[in-house]
Short mmCIF file of C-alpha atoms in Angstrom, two decimals:
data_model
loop_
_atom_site.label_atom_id
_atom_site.label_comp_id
_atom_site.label_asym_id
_atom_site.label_seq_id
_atom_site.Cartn_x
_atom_site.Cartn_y
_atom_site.Cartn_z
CA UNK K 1 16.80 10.53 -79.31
CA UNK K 2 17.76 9.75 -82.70
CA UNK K 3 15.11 7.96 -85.04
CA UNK K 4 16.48 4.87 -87.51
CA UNK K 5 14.12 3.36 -89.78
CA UNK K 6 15.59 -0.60 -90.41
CA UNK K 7 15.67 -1.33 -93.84
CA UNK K 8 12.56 -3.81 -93.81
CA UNK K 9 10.70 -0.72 -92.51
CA UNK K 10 12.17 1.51 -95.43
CA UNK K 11 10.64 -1.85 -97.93
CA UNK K 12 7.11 -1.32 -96.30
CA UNK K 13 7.44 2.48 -97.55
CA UNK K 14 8.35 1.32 -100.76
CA UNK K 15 5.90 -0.92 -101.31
CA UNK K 16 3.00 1.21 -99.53
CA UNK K 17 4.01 3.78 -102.35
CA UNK K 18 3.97 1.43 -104.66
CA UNK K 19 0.35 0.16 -104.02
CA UNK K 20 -0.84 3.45 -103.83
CA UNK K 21 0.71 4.98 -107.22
CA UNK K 22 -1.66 2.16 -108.61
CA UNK K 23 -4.30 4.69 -108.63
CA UNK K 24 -2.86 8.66 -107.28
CA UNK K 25 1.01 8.96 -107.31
CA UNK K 26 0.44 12.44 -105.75
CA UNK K 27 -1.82 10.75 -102.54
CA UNK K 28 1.18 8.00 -102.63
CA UNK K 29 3.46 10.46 -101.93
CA UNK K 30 1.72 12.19 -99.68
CA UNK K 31 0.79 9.05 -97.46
CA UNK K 32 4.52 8.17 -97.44
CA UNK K 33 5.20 11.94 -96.24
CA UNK K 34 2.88 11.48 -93.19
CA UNK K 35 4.02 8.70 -92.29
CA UNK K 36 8.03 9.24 -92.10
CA UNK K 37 6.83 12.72 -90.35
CA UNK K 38 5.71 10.62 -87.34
CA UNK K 39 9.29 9.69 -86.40
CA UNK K 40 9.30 13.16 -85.23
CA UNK K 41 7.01 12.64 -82.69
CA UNK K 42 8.26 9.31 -81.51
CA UNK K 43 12.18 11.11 -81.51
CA UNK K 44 10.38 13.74 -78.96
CA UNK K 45 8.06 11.39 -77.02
CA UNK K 46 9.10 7.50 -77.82
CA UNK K 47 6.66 6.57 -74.67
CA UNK K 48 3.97 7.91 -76.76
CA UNK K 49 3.02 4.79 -78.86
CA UNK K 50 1.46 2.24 -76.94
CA UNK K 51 2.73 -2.01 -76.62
CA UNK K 52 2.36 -3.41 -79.57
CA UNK K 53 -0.48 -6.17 -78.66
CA UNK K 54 1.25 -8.60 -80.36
CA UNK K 55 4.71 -8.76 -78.25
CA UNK K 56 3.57 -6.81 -75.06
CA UNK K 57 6.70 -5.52 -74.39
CA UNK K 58 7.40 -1.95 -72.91
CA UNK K 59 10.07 -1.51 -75.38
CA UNK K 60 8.30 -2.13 -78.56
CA UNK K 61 5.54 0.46 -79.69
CA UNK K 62 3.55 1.53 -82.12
CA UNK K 63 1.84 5.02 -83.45
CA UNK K 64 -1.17 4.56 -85.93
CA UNK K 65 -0.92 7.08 -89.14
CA UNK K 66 -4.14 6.45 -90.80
CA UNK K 67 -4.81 2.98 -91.83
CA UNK K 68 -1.24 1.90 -91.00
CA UNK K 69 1.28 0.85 -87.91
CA UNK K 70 4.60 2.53 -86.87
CA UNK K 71 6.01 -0.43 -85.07
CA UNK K 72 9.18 0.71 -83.31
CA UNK K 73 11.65 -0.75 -80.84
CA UNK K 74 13.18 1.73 -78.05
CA UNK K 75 16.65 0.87 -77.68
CA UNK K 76 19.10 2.53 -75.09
CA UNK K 77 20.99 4.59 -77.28
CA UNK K 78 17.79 4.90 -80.36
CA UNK K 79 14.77 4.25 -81.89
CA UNK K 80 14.32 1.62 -84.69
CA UNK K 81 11.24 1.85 -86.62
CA UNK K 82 10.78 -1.70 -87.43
CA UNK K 83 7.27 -2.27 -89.12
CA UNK K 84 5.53 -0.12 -91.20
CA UNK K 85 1.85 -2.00 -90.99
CA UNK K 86 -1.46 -1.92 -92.60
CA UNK K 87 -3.94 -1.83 -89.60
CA UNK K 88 -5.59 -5.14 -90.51
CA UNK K 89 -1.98 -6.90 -90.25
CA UNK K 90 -1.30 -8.70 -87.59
CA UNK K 91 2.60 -8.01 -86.65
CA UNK K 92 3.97 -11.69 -85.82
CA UNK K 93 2.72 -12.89 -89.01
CA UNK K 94 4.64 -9.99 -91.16
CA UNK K 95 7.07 -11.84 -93.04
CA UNK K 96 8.99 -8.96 -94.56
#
C-alpha cells in the first residue's frame, strides 16, 4: 500500500531537524532518515503500529522511532502519516 506523509507531518520533520541542527546537523539528518525509513515498514505491515491511545481507533496507529511517534491513519486505498510526535506529546493536544 502506498505511504503519504500529510504536509503537517512533513512540518514535524522540518522542525525535528531543525531542533536538532541546534547542536549536530549530521545526527539531525540522520534522525530525520530513520524516521521517514519507517514508512517502509508501515507500507509492508500497516497493522503493525498499535491504536494510538489517544483516539482508540483501529484505523489510526502509531510506530515509535526513538523518542518520537509515527501517527498514521489507514485509509482504504493508503496510508497517511499524520503526526510525527515527540514521545512526551500527547496527540489531541498537537496543534500543528
Amino acid at each position: 500500500m502506498n505511504v503519504w506523509w500529510t504536509d503537517n507531518a512533513e512540518n514535524h520533520l522540518a522542525h525535528i531537524h531543525a531542533y536538532i541542527a541546534q547542536t549536530s546537523f549530521e545526527y539531525a539528518q540522520a534522525m530525520v532518515d530513520r524516521l521517514t525509513r519507517r514508512s517502509q515498514q508501515i507500507a509492508e505491515y500497516p497493522l503493525s503500529g498499535c491504536r494510538v491511545p489517544e483516539y482508540n481507533l483501529a484505523q489510526i496507529r502509531e510506530v515509535i522511532e526513538g523518542s518520537y511517534r509515527i501517527i498514521y491513519y489507514i485509509s482504504p486505498d493508503r496510508i497517511e502519516i499524520i503526526a510525527v510526535l515527540h514521545g512526551a506529546m500527547n496527540a489531541l493536544s498537537e496543534s500543528e
